[in-house]
Amino acid sequence: MPNTEERIRRALGGIVHPETGQDIVSSGIVDNIAIQGDGAVITLAFNRKRDPFANSIKRQVSAAAVEAAPELSGNVVVAEKEMPAAPQKEKAPSTTVGIKHTIAVASGKGGVGKSTVTANLAATLRDMGYKVGILDADIYGPSMPKMFGVEGYTPRAEIIDGQDYILPAEADGIKISSIGFFISPDDALIWRGPMATTALKQLLHQTLWRELDFLLIDMPPGTGDVHLSVVGEIKVNGAIIVSTPQQVAVADVRRGVNMFRAEGINVPVLGIIENMAWFTPAELPNNKYYIFGEGGARNMARTEGIDFLGDIPIIQSVMEGGDSGMPAVSTNSEVKNCYRAIADRIVEKLEQNKQ
Ligand code: ADP
């Protein structure tokens, strides 16, 4: 039977770098396999700094080595060799050049339905005949892959004229690129902050969107580095803020609005969407229960001089849609009408802003 190192090397030979199509052993990515005591340290050397597939390959390497060498009882460390800084390649033009409108969907705090609104709005715009893409930049909880049933998607790469591009997933005609394709929930912590923003920049400029009428960016909740880096990297034509009617949620919205309006950022706030505005039980279709208070976000929009884009009730199928990979606008006509009215207003506002 081959020794431990040999078995691990053979197992790693089955792992392919998605960009080059070559296995990581013969292409030299596996730099060293060191058996130390009852453990192994595997060092990988990628051809460049911040290879977008590095994390996913590291995970595969670890799993393959643990399986190939059960005598190590899982004691396998996968390290990445420091690369010397590569000479700067001429920068490729950003892939956002073919996008007509880029819209950031933000919220003051988490859990208000920002991602659900992004997904349903995207589906509505698609139904209106627009070409739509979503960039899931919510590094704290990327949920677009699940909402569109493409969780298993492994981002593929394409090289055009010597430049690397990332192919987005596609679900019912909507192109989806997500930070979630590059991290597992366990990695999430270390990705927060600077590393996440570096990866995001790559997603922003290298995703092969081709032509789009709308790119919706699902932002992380609150205000922070990701927001600043997105608006610093690409032209964002407008921001939409999602809130529930509660006063606490509404107070956080103000901070978000101020950020987009700040000097040096200057992203027009297209308006506020009030989500979970009321509840109507199926057996009492004419009753509206304002569980979180009535019209908090609507009132706030008025006092802040922001457009109110519309409200969306609490509906069971909205929640189920988020879990089933099919946004609720595709299955529920009440939700569909709410979103259609909101999308019409957004399109109208963008037209106005252009003039
Ligand atoms: P966020 O992106 O703001 O963190 P999510 O979009 O993940 O929020 O929504 C949080 C939860 O609320 C999800 O379980 C989602 O399905 C549910 N949800 C969002 N909007 C509605 C709604 N209008 N009716 C019912 N459930 C909703």
mmCIF file of C-alpha atoms and ligand atoms in Angstrom:
data_model
loop_
_atom_site.group_PDB
_atom_site.id
_atom_site.type_symbol
_atom_site.label_atom_id
_atom_site.label_comp_id
_atom_site.label_asym_id
_atom_site.label_seq_id
_atom_site.Cartn_x
_atom_site.Cartn_y
_atom_site.Cartn_z
ATOM 1 C CA MET A 1 0.000 0.000 0.000
ATOM 2 C CA PRO A 2 1.410 3.435 -0.916
ATOM 3 C CA ASN A 3 2.565 5.577 1.974
ATOM 4 C CA THR A 4 0.455 8.350 3.456
ATOM 5 C CA GLU A 5 2.013 11.118 1.403
ATOM 6 C CA GLU A 6 1.583 9.221 -1.826
ATOM 7 C CA ARG A 7 -2.050 8.431 -1.085
ATOM 8 C CA ILE A 8 -2.766 12.079 -0.339
ATOM 9 C CA ARG A 9 -0.959 13.177 -3.504
ATOM 10 C CA ARG A 10 -3.009 10.780 -5.608
ATOM 11 C CA ALA A 11 -6.240 11.986 -4.032
ATOM 12 C CA LEU A 12 -5.306 15.612 -4.660
ATOM 13 C CA GLY A 13 -4.631 14.735 -8.289
ATOM 14 C CA GLY A 14 -8.389 14.383 -8.646
ATOM 15 C CA ILE A 15 -9.030 18.029 -7.804
ATOM 16 C CA VAL A 16 -9.277 20.364 -10.766
ATOM 17 C CA HIS A 17 -8.859 24.139 -10.804
ATOM 18 C CA PRO A 18 -12.100 25.355 -12.423
ATOM 19 C CA GLU A 19 -10.345 28.075 -14.370
ATOM 20 C CA THR A 20 -7.565 26.096 -16.021
ATOM 21 C CA GLY A 21 -9.277 22.712 -16.058
ATOM 22 C CA GLN A 22 -5.954 21.208 -14.859
ATOM 23 C CA ASP A 23 -5.553 19.102 -11.768
ATOM 24 C CA ILE A 24 -3.804 20.842 -8.898
ATOM 25 C CA VAL A 25 -0.942 18.347 -8.627
ATOM 26 C CA SER A 26 0.331 18.360 -12.188
ATOM 27 C CA SER A 27 -0.185 22.120 -12.477
ATOM 28 C CA GLY A 28 2.022 22.673 -9.435
ATOM 29 C CA ILE A 29 -0.551 24.166 -7.081
ATOM 30 C CA VAL A 30 0.236 21.442 -4.553
ATOM 31 C CA ASP A 31 3.591 22.786 -3.413
ATOM 32 C CA ASN A 32 4.375 20.414 -0.591
ATOM 33 C CA ILE A 33 2.877 17.579 1.432
ATOM 34 C CA ALA A 34 4.631 17.152 4.756
ATOM 35 C CA ILE A 35 3.768 14.306 7.083
ATOM 36 C CA GLN A 36 4.646 15.438 10.579
ATOM 37 C CA GLY A 37 4.072 13.005 13.423
ATOM 38 C CA ASP A 38 0.466 11.890 13.137
ATOM 39 C CA GLY A 39 -0.638 14.852 11.014
ATOM 40 C CA ALA A 40 -0.102 16.367 7.575
ATOM 41 C CA VAL A 41 0.582 19.894 6.417
ATOM 42 C CA ILE A 42 -0.289 20.549 2.798
ATOM 43 C CA THR A 43 0.992 23.761 1.250
ATOM 44 C CA LEU A 44 -0.664 25.157 -1.835
ATOM 45 C CA ALA A 45 0.868 27.739 -4.139
ATOM 46 C CA PHE A 46 -1.617 29.520 -6.360
ATOM 47 C CA ASN A 47 -0.381 31.292 -9.437
ATOM 48 C CA ARG A 48 -1.486 34.660 -8.216
ATOM 49 C CA LYS A 49 -2.500 36.509 -5.119
ATOM 50 C CA ARG A 50 -6.161 36.155 -4.191
ATOM 51 C CA ASP A 51 -7.134 33.382 -6.536
ATOM 52 C CA PRO A 52 -10.951 33.482 -6.413
ATOM 53 C CA PHE A 53 -11.039 29.690 -6.198
ATOM 54 C CA ALA A 54 -8.451 29.379 -3.438
ATOM 55 C CA ASN A 55 -10.907 28.874 -0.612
ATOM 56 C CA SER A 56 -13.016 26.332 -2.396
ATOM 57 C CA ILE A 57 -9.902 24.395 -3.466
ATOM 58 C CA LYS A 58 -8.519 24.474 0.073
ATOM 59 C CA ARG A 59 -11.733 22.956 1.356
ATOM 60 C CA GLN A 60 -11.619 20.221 -1.272
ATOM 61 C CA VAL A 61 -7.957 19.498 -0.483
ATOM 62 C CA SER A 62 -8.679 19.154 3.193
ATOM 63 C CA ALA A 63 -11.628 16.811 2.601
ATOM 64 C CA ALA A 64 -9.717 14.681 0.075
ATOM 65 C CA ALA A 65 -6.653 14.327 2.335
ATOM 66 C CA VAL A 66 -8.724 13.407 5.370
ATOM 67 C CA GLU A 67 -10.468 10.714 3.339
ATOM 68 C CA ALA A 68 -7.292 9.368 1.696
ATOM 69 C CA ALA A 69 -5.390 9.117 4.984
ATOM 70 C CA PRO A 70 -7.817 8.019 7.693
ATOM 71 C CA GLU A 71 -4.855 7.185 9.976
ATOM 72 C CA LEU A 72 -4.330 10.947 10.451
ATOM 73 C CA SER A 73 -7.739 11.164 12.154
ATOM 74 C CA GLY A 74 -8.531 14.418 10.400
ATOM 75 C CA ASN A 75 -5.292 16.052 11.526
ATOM 76 C CA VAL A 76 -4.689 17.867 8.245
ATOM 77 C CA VAL A 77 -3.692 21.503 7.851
ATOM 78 C CA VAL A 78 -3.965 23.206 4.487
ATOM 79 C CA ALA A 79 -1.828 26.327 4.143
ATOM 80 C CA GLU A 80 -1.360 28.773 1.327
ATOM 81 C CA LYS A 81 2.163 29.780 0.334
ATOM 82 C CA GLU A 82 2.755 33.527 0.271
ATOM 83 C CA MET A 83 3.077 34.667 -3.308
ATOM 84 C CA PRO A 84 5.506 37.389 -4.247
ATOM 85 C CA ALA A 85 3.626 40.393 -5.605
ATOM 86 C CA ALA A 86 3.069 39.878 -9.321
ATOM 87 C CA PRO A 87 3.883 42.646 -11.748
ATOM 88 C CA GLN A 88 0.710 44.635 -12.441
ATOM 89 C CA LYS A 89 -1.154 43.385 -15.479
ATOM 90 C CA GLU A 90 -2.902 45.970 -17.534
ATOM 91 C CA LYS A 91 -6.321 46.326 -15.969
ATOM 92 C CA ALA A 92 -9.211 44.869 -17.938
ATOM 93 C CA PRO A 93 -12.278 47.063 -18.301
ATOM 94 C CA SER A 94 -14.860 46.363 -15.613
ATOM 95 C CA THR A 95 -17.613 43.958 -16.610
ATOM 96 C CA THR A 96 -20.129 46.515 -15.336
ATOM 97 C CA VAL A 97 -19.815 48.510 -18.568
ATOM 98 C CA GLY A 98 -22.798 46.710 -20.135
ATOM 99 C CA ILE A 99 -25.144 47.470 -17.231
ATOM 100 C CA LYS A 100 -27.731 50.230 -17.630
ATOM 101 C CA HIS A 101 -28.868 50.664 -14.028
ATOM 102 C CA THR A 102 -27.134 49.498 -10.880
ATOM 103 C CA ILE A 103 -29.268 49.639 -7.765
ATOM 104 C CA ALA A 104 -28.165 48.965 -4.211
ATOM 105 C CA VAL A 105 -30.799 47.389 -1.971
ATOM 106 C CA ALA A 106 -29.979 48.274 1.612
ATOM 107 C CA SER A 107 -31.549 48.183 5.048
ATOM 108 C CA GLY A 108 -30.875 49.774 8.397
ATOM 109 C CA LYS A 109 -30.804 46.402 10.108
ATOM 110 C CA GLY A 110 -30.935 42.684 9.386
ATOM 111 C CA GLY A 111 -34.038 40.556 9.152
ATOM 112 C CA VAL A 112 -36.338 43.199 7.641
ATOM 113 C CA GLY A 113 -36.614 41.307 4.361
ATOM 114 C CA LYS A 114 -33.994 43.108 2.271
ATOM 115 C CA SER A 115 -32.901 39.920 0.490
ATOM 116 C CA THR A 116 -36.478 38.777 -0.038
ATOM 117 C CA VAL A 117 -37.314 42.142 -1.567
ATOM 118 C CA THR A 118 -34.223 42.016 -3.804
ATOM 119 C CA ALA A 119 -35.186 38.571 -5.103
ATOM 120 C CA ASN A 120 -38.820 39.461 -5.738
ATOM 121 C CA LEU A 121 -37.970 42.778 -7.323
ATOM 122 C CA ALA A 122 -35.512 41.033 -9.634
ATOM 123 C CA ALA A 123 -38.168 38.504 -10.656
ATOM 124 C CA THR A 124 -40.687 41.311 -11.247
ATOM 125 C CA LEU A 125 -38.297 43.304 -13.441
ATOM 126 C CA ARG A 126 -37.525 40.127 -15.366
ATOM 127 C CA ASP A 127 -41.255 39.527 -15.876
ATOM 128 C CA MET A 128 -41.479 43.076 -17.242
ATOM 129 C CA GLY A 129 -39.014 42.057 -19.939
ATOM 130 C CA TYR A 130 -35.808 43.507 -18.512
ATOM 131 C CA LYS A 131 -32.474 41.709 -18.361
ATOM 132 C CA VAL A 132 -31.675 41.401 -14.683
ATOM 133 C CA GLY A 133 -28.704 40.383 -12.575
ATOM 134 C CA ILE A 134 -28.223 40.175 -8.822
ATOM 135 C CA LEU A 135 -24.977 40.672 -6.992
ATOM 136 C CA ASP A 136 -25.287 39.223 -3.524
ATOM 137 C CA ALA A 137 -22.886 41.308 -1.459
ATOM 138 C CA ASP A 138 -24.369 40.392 1.910
ATOM 139 C CA ILE A 139 -21.213 38.980 3.436
ATOM 140 C CA TYR A 140 -22.961 38.290 6.751
ATOM 141 C CA GLY A 141 -25.632 36.061 5.294
ATOM 142 C CA PRO A 142 -25.531 35.582 1.531
ATOM 143 C CA SER A 143 -28.995 34.212 0.763
ATOM 144 C CA MET A 144 -29.497 34.659 -2.986
ATOM 145 C CA PRO A 145 -28.183 31.201 -3.928
ATOM 146 C CA LYS A 146 -30.832 29.606 -1.697
ATOM 147 C CA MET A 147 -33.598 31.964 -2.758
ATOM 148 C CA PHE A 148 -33.052 31.015 -6.397
ATOM 149 C CA GLY A 149 -32.219 27.361 -5.817
ATOM 150 C CA VAL A 150 -28.604 27.618 -7.049
ATOM 151 C CA GLU A 151 -26.782 26.869 -3.775
ATOM 152 C CA GLY A 152 -24.708 24.110 -5.328
ATOM 153 C CA TYR A 153 -23.350 26.337 -8.081
ATOM 154 C CA THR A 154 -19.573 26.305 -8.377
ATOM 155 C CA PRO A 155 -18.528 29.490 -10.113
ATOM 156 C CA ARG A 156 -16.842 28.755 -13.397
ATOM 157 C CA ALA A 157 -14.219 30.941 -14.943
ATOM 158 C CA GLU A 158 -13.632 31.978 -18.499
ATOM 159 C CA ILE A 159 -10.515 33.551 -19.906
ATOM 160 C CA ILE A 160 -11.096 36.071 -22.654
ATOM 161 C CA ASP A 161 -8.108 37.874 -24.191
ATOM 162 C CA GLY A 162 -5.961 36.766 -21.282
ATOM 163 C CA GLN A 163 -8.324 38.256 -18.668
ATOM 164 C CA ASP A 164 -10.140 36.183 -16.054
ATOM 165 C CA TYR A 165 -13.900 36.363 -15.829
ATOM 166 C CA ILE A 166 -16.337 34.707 -13.451
ATOM 167 C CA LEU A 167 -19.484 33.229 -14.952
ATOM 168 C CA PRO A 168 -22.598 34.017 -12.908
ATOM 169 C CA ALA A 169 -25.213 31.390 -12.082
ATOM 170 C CA GLU A 170 -28.498 31.709 -13.896
ATOM 171 C CA ALA A 171 -31.971 31.018 -12.478
ATOM 172 C CA ASP A 172 -35.045 31.564 -14.626
ATOM 173 C CA GLY A 173 -33.257 34.154 -16.719
ATOM 174 C CA ILE A 174 -31.756 36.056 -13.760
ATOM 175 C CA LYS A 175 -27.956 36.138 -13.512
ATOM 176 C CA ILE A 176 -26.689 35.663 -9.992
ATOM 177 C CA SER A 177 -23.260 36.211 -8.544
ATOM 178 C CA SER A 178 -22.888 35.742 -4.815
ATOM 179 C CA ILE A 179 -20.160 36.025 -2.266
ATOM 180 C CA GLY A 180 -21.876 32.871 -0.981
ATOM 181 C CA PHE A 181 -20.453 30.888 -3.925
ATOM 182 C CA PHE A 182 -16.988 31.546 -2.569
ATOM 183 C CA ILE A 183 -17.453 30.937 1.135
ATOM 184 C CA SER A 184 -18.988 28.316 3.339
ATOM 185 C CA PRO A 185 -20.959 29.397 6.417
ATOM 186 C CA ASP A 186 -17.964 28.314 8.537
ATOM 187 C CA ASP A 187 -15.643 30.709 6.720
ATOM 188 C CA ALA A 188 -17.979 33.639 7.108
ATOM 189 C CA LEU A 189 -16.244 35.072 10.139
ATOM 190 C CA ILE A 190 -12.791 35.369 8.657
ATOM 191 C CA TRP A 191 -14.185 36.822 5.461
ATOM 192 C CA ARG A 192 -15.746 39.771 7.129
ATOM 193 C CA GLY A 193 -13.948 43.044 6.686
ATOM 194 C CA PRO A 194 -11.051 43.630 4.343
ATOM 195 C CA MET A 195 -10.865 40.157 2.797
ATOM 196 C CA ALA A 196 -14.520 40.212 1.918
ATOM 197 C CA THR A 197 -14.243 43.590 0.289
ATOM 198 C CA THR A 198 -11.304 42.410 -1.834
ATOM 199 C CA ALA A 199 -13.302 39.415 -3.012
ATOM 200 C CA LEU A 200 -16.277 41.648 -3.663
ATOM 201 C CA LYS A 201 -14.262 43.948 -5.856
ATOM 202 C CA GLN A 202 -13.381 40.946 -7.956
ATOM 203 C CA LEU A 203 -17.018 39.908 -8.167
ATOM 204 C CA LEU A 204 -17.998 43.435 -9.132
ATOM 205 C CA HIS A 205 -15.502 43.837 -11.943
ATOM 206 C CA GLN A 206 -14.983 40.296 -13.170
ATOM 207 C CA THR A 207 -18.444 38.754 -13.247
ATOM 208 C CA LEU A 208 -19.380 38.246 -16.862
ATOM 209 C CA TRP A 209 -22.785 39.958 -16.796
ATOM 210 C CA ARG A 210 -22.686 40.950 -20.462
ATOM 211 C CA GLU A 211 -25.694 43.212 -21.144
ATOM 212 C CA LEU A 212 -28.060 43.975 -18.246
ATOM 213 C CA ASP A 213 -30.862 46.502 -17.785
ATOM 214 C CA PHE A 214 -30.683 46.166 -14.008
ATOM 215 C CA LEU A 215 -28.106 44.931 -11.572
ATOM 216 C CA LEU A 216 -29.545 44.729 -8.056
ATOM 217 C CA ILE A 217 -26.953 44.581 -5.304
ATOM 218 C CA ASP A 218 -28.095 42.935 -2.086
ATOM 219 C CA MET A 219 -26.031 44.898 0.451
ATOM 220 C CA PRO A 220 -25.203 43.776 3.974
ATOM 221 C CA PRO A 221 -27.476 45.331 6.623
ATOM 222 C CA GLY A 222 -26.436 48.621 8.186
ATOM 223 C CA THR A 223 -23.632 50.796 6.924
ATOM 224 C CA GLY A 224 -20.020 49.778 6.591
ATOM 225 C CA ASP A 225 -16.970 48.961 4.504
ATOM 226 C CA VAL A 226 -18.848 46.952 1.922
ATOM 227 C CA HIS A 227 -21.131 49.895 1.142
ATOM 228 C CA LEU A 228 -18.230 52.251 0.786
ATOM 229 C CA SER A 229 -16.300 49.856 -1.374
ATOM 230 C CA VAL A 230 -19.258 49.143 -3.681
ATOM 231 C CA VAL A 231 -20.047 52.817 -4.240
ATOM 232 C CA GLY A 232 -16.324 53.553 -4.572
ATOM 233 C CA GLU A 233 -15.784 50.873 -7.218
ATOM 234 C CA ILE A 234 -18.738 51.236 -9.537
ATOM 235 C CA LYS A 235 -21.361 53.770 -10.433
ATOM 236 C CA VAL A 236 -24.487 53.046 -8.415
ATOM 237 C CA ASN A 237 -27.510 54.777 -9.950
ATOM 238 C CA GLY A 238 -29.732 54.548 -6.930
ATOM 239 C CA ALA A 239 -30.333 53.028 -3.533
ATOM 240 C CA ILE A 240 -33.507 51.437 -2.240
ATOM 241 C CA ILE A 241 -33.968 51.088 1.490
ATOM 242 C CA VAL A 242 -36.095 48.318 2.940
ATOM 243 C CA SER A 243 -37.631 48.691 6.377
ATOM 244 C CA THR A 244 -40.328 47.209 8.539
ATOM 245 C CA PRO A 245 -42.734 49.667 10.174
ATOM 246 C CA GLN A 246 -41.241 49.439 13.685
ATOM 247 C CA GLN A 247 -39.832 52.628 15.097
ATOM 248 C CA VAL A 248 -36.471 50.995 15.873
ATOM 249 C CA ALA A 249 -36.095 49.807 12.296
ATOM 250 C CA VAL A 250 -37.105 53.212 11.032
ATOM 251 C CA ALA A 251 -34.453 54.946 13.150
ATOM 252 C CA ASP A 252 -31.758 52.801 11.534
ATOM 253 C CA VAL A 253 -33.032 53.696 8.081
ATOM 254 C CA ARG A 254 -32.101 57.319 8.672
ATOM 255 C CA ARG A 255 -28.438 56.362 9.067
ATOM 256 C CA GLY A 256 -28.522 54.422 5.793
ATOM 257 C CA VAL A 257 -30.138 57.327 3.973
ATOM 258 C CA ASN A 258 -27.538 59.733 5.336
ATOM 259 C CA MET A 259 -24.740 57.479 4.177
ATOM 260 C CA PHE A 260 -25.959 57.356 0.571
ATOM 261 C CA ARG A 261 -26.551 61.089 0.588
ATOM 262 C CA ALA A 262 -23.156 61.910 2.087
ATOM 263 C CA GLU A 263 -20.747 64.078 0.177
ATOM 264 C CA GLY A 264 -18.386 61.965 -1.885
ATOM 265 C CA ILE A 265 -20.948 59.160 -2.112
ATOM 266 C CA ASN A 266 -23.903 60.964 -3.659
ATOM 267 C CA VAL A 267 -26.033 57.959 -4.539
ATOM 268 C CA PRO A 268 -29.628 59.075 -5.093
ATOM 269 C CA VAL A 269 -31.989 57.348 -2.685
ATOM 270 C CA LEU A 270 -34.797 56.149 -4.930
ATOM 271 C CA GLY A 271 -37.056 55.474 -1.996
ATOM 272 C CA ILE A 272 -38.153 53.280 0.859
ATOM 273 C CA ILE A 273 -40.055 50.013 0.668
ATOM 274 C CA GLU A 274 -42.024 49.037 3.742
ATOM 275 C CA ASN A 275 -41.941 45.270 4.156
ATOM 276 C CA MET A 276 -44.123 43.248 6.522
ATOM 277 C CA ALA A 277 -46.454 46.241 6.576
ATOM 278 C CA TRP A 278 -49.541 44.312 7.664
ATOM 279 C CA PHE A 279 -50.946 40.823 8.019
ATOM 280 C CA THR A 280 -54.171 39.491 6.539
ATOM 281 C CA PRO A 281 -55.279 36.060 7.707
ATOM 282 C CA ALA A 282 -56.521 33.792 4.937
ATOM 283 C CA GLU A 283 -59.903 33.380 6.638
ATOM 284 C CA LEU A 284 -60.434 37.174 6.967
ATOM 285 C CA PRO A 285 -59.259 38.480 3.601
ATOM 286 C CA ASN A 286 -60.641 41.990 4.195
ATOM 287 C CA ASN A 287 -58.871 42.565 7.505
ATOM 288 C CA LYS A 288 -55.472 44.140 7.848
ATOM 289 C CA TYR A 289 -53.578 43.771 11.095
ATOM 290 C CA TYR A 290 -50.726 46.206 11.561
ATOM 291 C CA ILE A 291 -48.627 43.933 13.728
ATOM 292 C CA PHE A 292 -45.538 46.171 13.720
ATOM 293 C CA GLY A 293 -47.468 49.464 13.874
ATOM 294 C CA GLU A 294 -48.971 51.317 10.977
ATOM 295 C CA GLY A 295 -47.019 53.184 8.311
ATOM 296 C CA GLY A 296 -43.794 53.825 10.258
ATOM 297 C CA ALA A 297 -41.587 53.756 7.176
ATOM 298 C CA ARG A 298 -44.124 55.660 5.087
ATOM 299 C CA ASN A 299 -44.210 58.495 7.647
ATOM 300 C CA MET A 300 -40.488 58.521 7.923
ATOM 301 C CA ALA A 301 -40.130 58.799 4.139
ATOM 302 C CA ARG A 302 -42.322 61.880 4.245
ATOM 303 C CA THR A 303 -40.387 63.615 7.011
ATOM 304 C CA GLU A 304 -37.033 62.821 5.392
ATOM 305 C CA GLY A 305 -38.149 63.932 1.943
ATOM 306 C CA ILE A 306 -37.699 60.470 0.415
ATOM 307 C CA ASP A 307 -40.096 58.766 -1.958
ATOM 308 C CA PHE A 308 -42.225 55.977 -0.567
ATOM 309 C CA LEU A 309 -42.062 53.190 -3.151
ATOM 310 C CA GLY A 310 -44.698 50.890 -1.709
ATOM 311 C CA ASP A 311 -45.540 48.362 0.953
ATOM 312 C CA ILE A 312 -45.641 44.596 1.081
ATOM 313 C CA PRO A 313 -47.755 42.589 3.533
ATOM 314 C CA ILE A 314 -46.628 39.655 5.615
ATOM 315 C CA ILE A 315 -47.524 36.636 3.572
ATOM 316 C CA GLN A 316 -46.820 33.012 4.266
ATOM 317 C CA SER A 317 -45.847 32.306 0.666
ATOM 318 C CA VAL A 318 -43.225 35.071 0.753
ATOM 319 C CA MET A 319 -41.434 33.159 3.435
ATOM 320 C CA GLU A 320 -41.915 29.834 1.705
ATOM 321 C CA GLY A 321 -40.715 31.367 -1.555
ATOM 322 C CA GLY A 322 -37.447 32.285 0.148
ATOM 323 C CA ASP A 323 -36.886 28.687 1.117
ATOM 324 C CA SER A 324 -38.158 27.019 -2.025
ATOM 325 C CA GLY A 325 -35.894 28.669 -4.582
ATOM 326 C CA MET A 326 -38.818 30.468 -6.226
ATOM 327 C CA PRO A 327 -39.590 34.098 -5.265
ATOM 328 C CA ALA A 328 -43.199 34.629 -4.153
ATOM 329 C CA VAL A 329 -44.055 36.960 -7.063
ATOM 330 C CA SER A 330 -44.008 33.888 -9.241
ATOM 331 C CA THR A 331 -46.715 32.150 -7.225
ATOM 332 C CA ASN A 332 -48.854 34.742 -5.406
ATOM 333 C CA SER A 333 -50.846 37.381 -7.281
ATOM 334 C CA GLU A 334 -51.212 39.754 -4.300
ATOM 335 C CA VAL A 335 -47.447 39.869 -3.830
ATOM 336 C CA LYS A 336 -46.994 40.160 -7.558
ATOM 337 C CA ASN A 337 -49.205 43.269 -7.726
ATOM 338 C CA CYS A 338 -47.371 44.940 -4.817
ATOM 339 C CA TYR A 339 -44.009 44.409 -6.460
ATOM 340 C CA ARG A 340 -45.208 45.427 -9.886
ATOM 341 C CA ALA A 341 -46.377 48.796 -8.525
ATOM 342 C CA ILE A 342 -43.022 49.258 -6.793
ATOM 343 C CA ALA A 343 -41.026 48.283 -9.885
ATOM 344 C CA ASP A 344 -43.052 50.715 -12.040
ATOM 345 C CA ARG A 345 -42.208 53.511 -9.617
ATOM 346 C CA ILE A 346 -38.511 52.615 -9.631
ATOM 347 C CA VAL A 347 -38.357 52.608 -13.430
ATOM 348 C CA GLU A 348 -40.192 55.939 -13.500
ATOM 349 C CA LYS A 349 -37.783 57.479 -10.958
ATOM 350 C CA LEU A 350 -34.725 56.314 -12.858
ATOM 351 C CA GLU A 351 -36.120 57.870 -16.029
ATOM 352 C CA GLN A 352 -36.710 61.141 -14.141
ATOM 353 C CA ASN A 353 -33.187 61.088 -12.692
ATOM 354 C CA LYS A 354 -31.754 60.693 -16.180
ATOM 355 C CA GLN A 355 -33.362 63.917 -17.406
HETATM 356 P P1 ADP B 1 -32.760 40.425 5.441
HETATM 357 O O1 ADP B 1 -32.170 40.234 4.079
HETATM 358 O O2 ADP B 1 -33.225 41.836 5.671
HETATM 359 O O3 ADP B 1 -31.911 39.925 6.549
HETATM 360 P P2 ADP B 1 -34.610 38.307 4.699
HETATM 361 O O4 ADP B 1 -35.007 38.710 3.323
HETATM 362 O O5 ADP B 1 -33.619 37.212 4.846
HETATM 363 O O6 ADP B 1 -34.116 39.579 5.522
HETATM 364 O O7 ADP B 1 -35.952 37.989 5.495
HETATM 365 C C1 ADP B 1 -35.963 37.547 6.833
HETATM 366 C C2 ADP B 1 -37.070 36.502 7.011
HETATM 367 O O8 ADP B 1 -38.340 37.110 6.850
HETATM 368 C C3 ADP B 1 -37.004 35.391 5.968
HETATM 369 O O9 ADP B 1 -37.343 34.196 6.598
HETATM 370 C C4 ADP B 1 -38.068 35.788 4.968
HETATM 371 O O10 ADP B 1 -38.612 34.659 4.298
HETATM 372 C C5 ADP B 1 -39.106 36.458 5.838
HETATM 373 N N1 ADP B 1 -39.885 37.494 5.126
HETATM 374 C C6 ADP B 1 -39.398 38.589 4.504
HETATM 375 N N2 ADP B 1 -40.403 39.331 3.989
HETATM 376 C C7 ADP B 1 -41.567 38.688 4.293
HETATM 377 C C8 ADP B 1 -42.968 38.941 4.051
HETATM 378 N N3 ADP B 1 -43.372 40.031 3.381
HETATM 379 N N4 ADP B 1 -43.866 38.043 4.506
HETATM 380 C C9 ADP B 1 -43.464 36.950 5.190
HETATM 381 N N5 ADP B 1 -42.193 36.650 5.464
HETATM 382 C C10 ADP B 1 -41.232 37.495 5.031
#
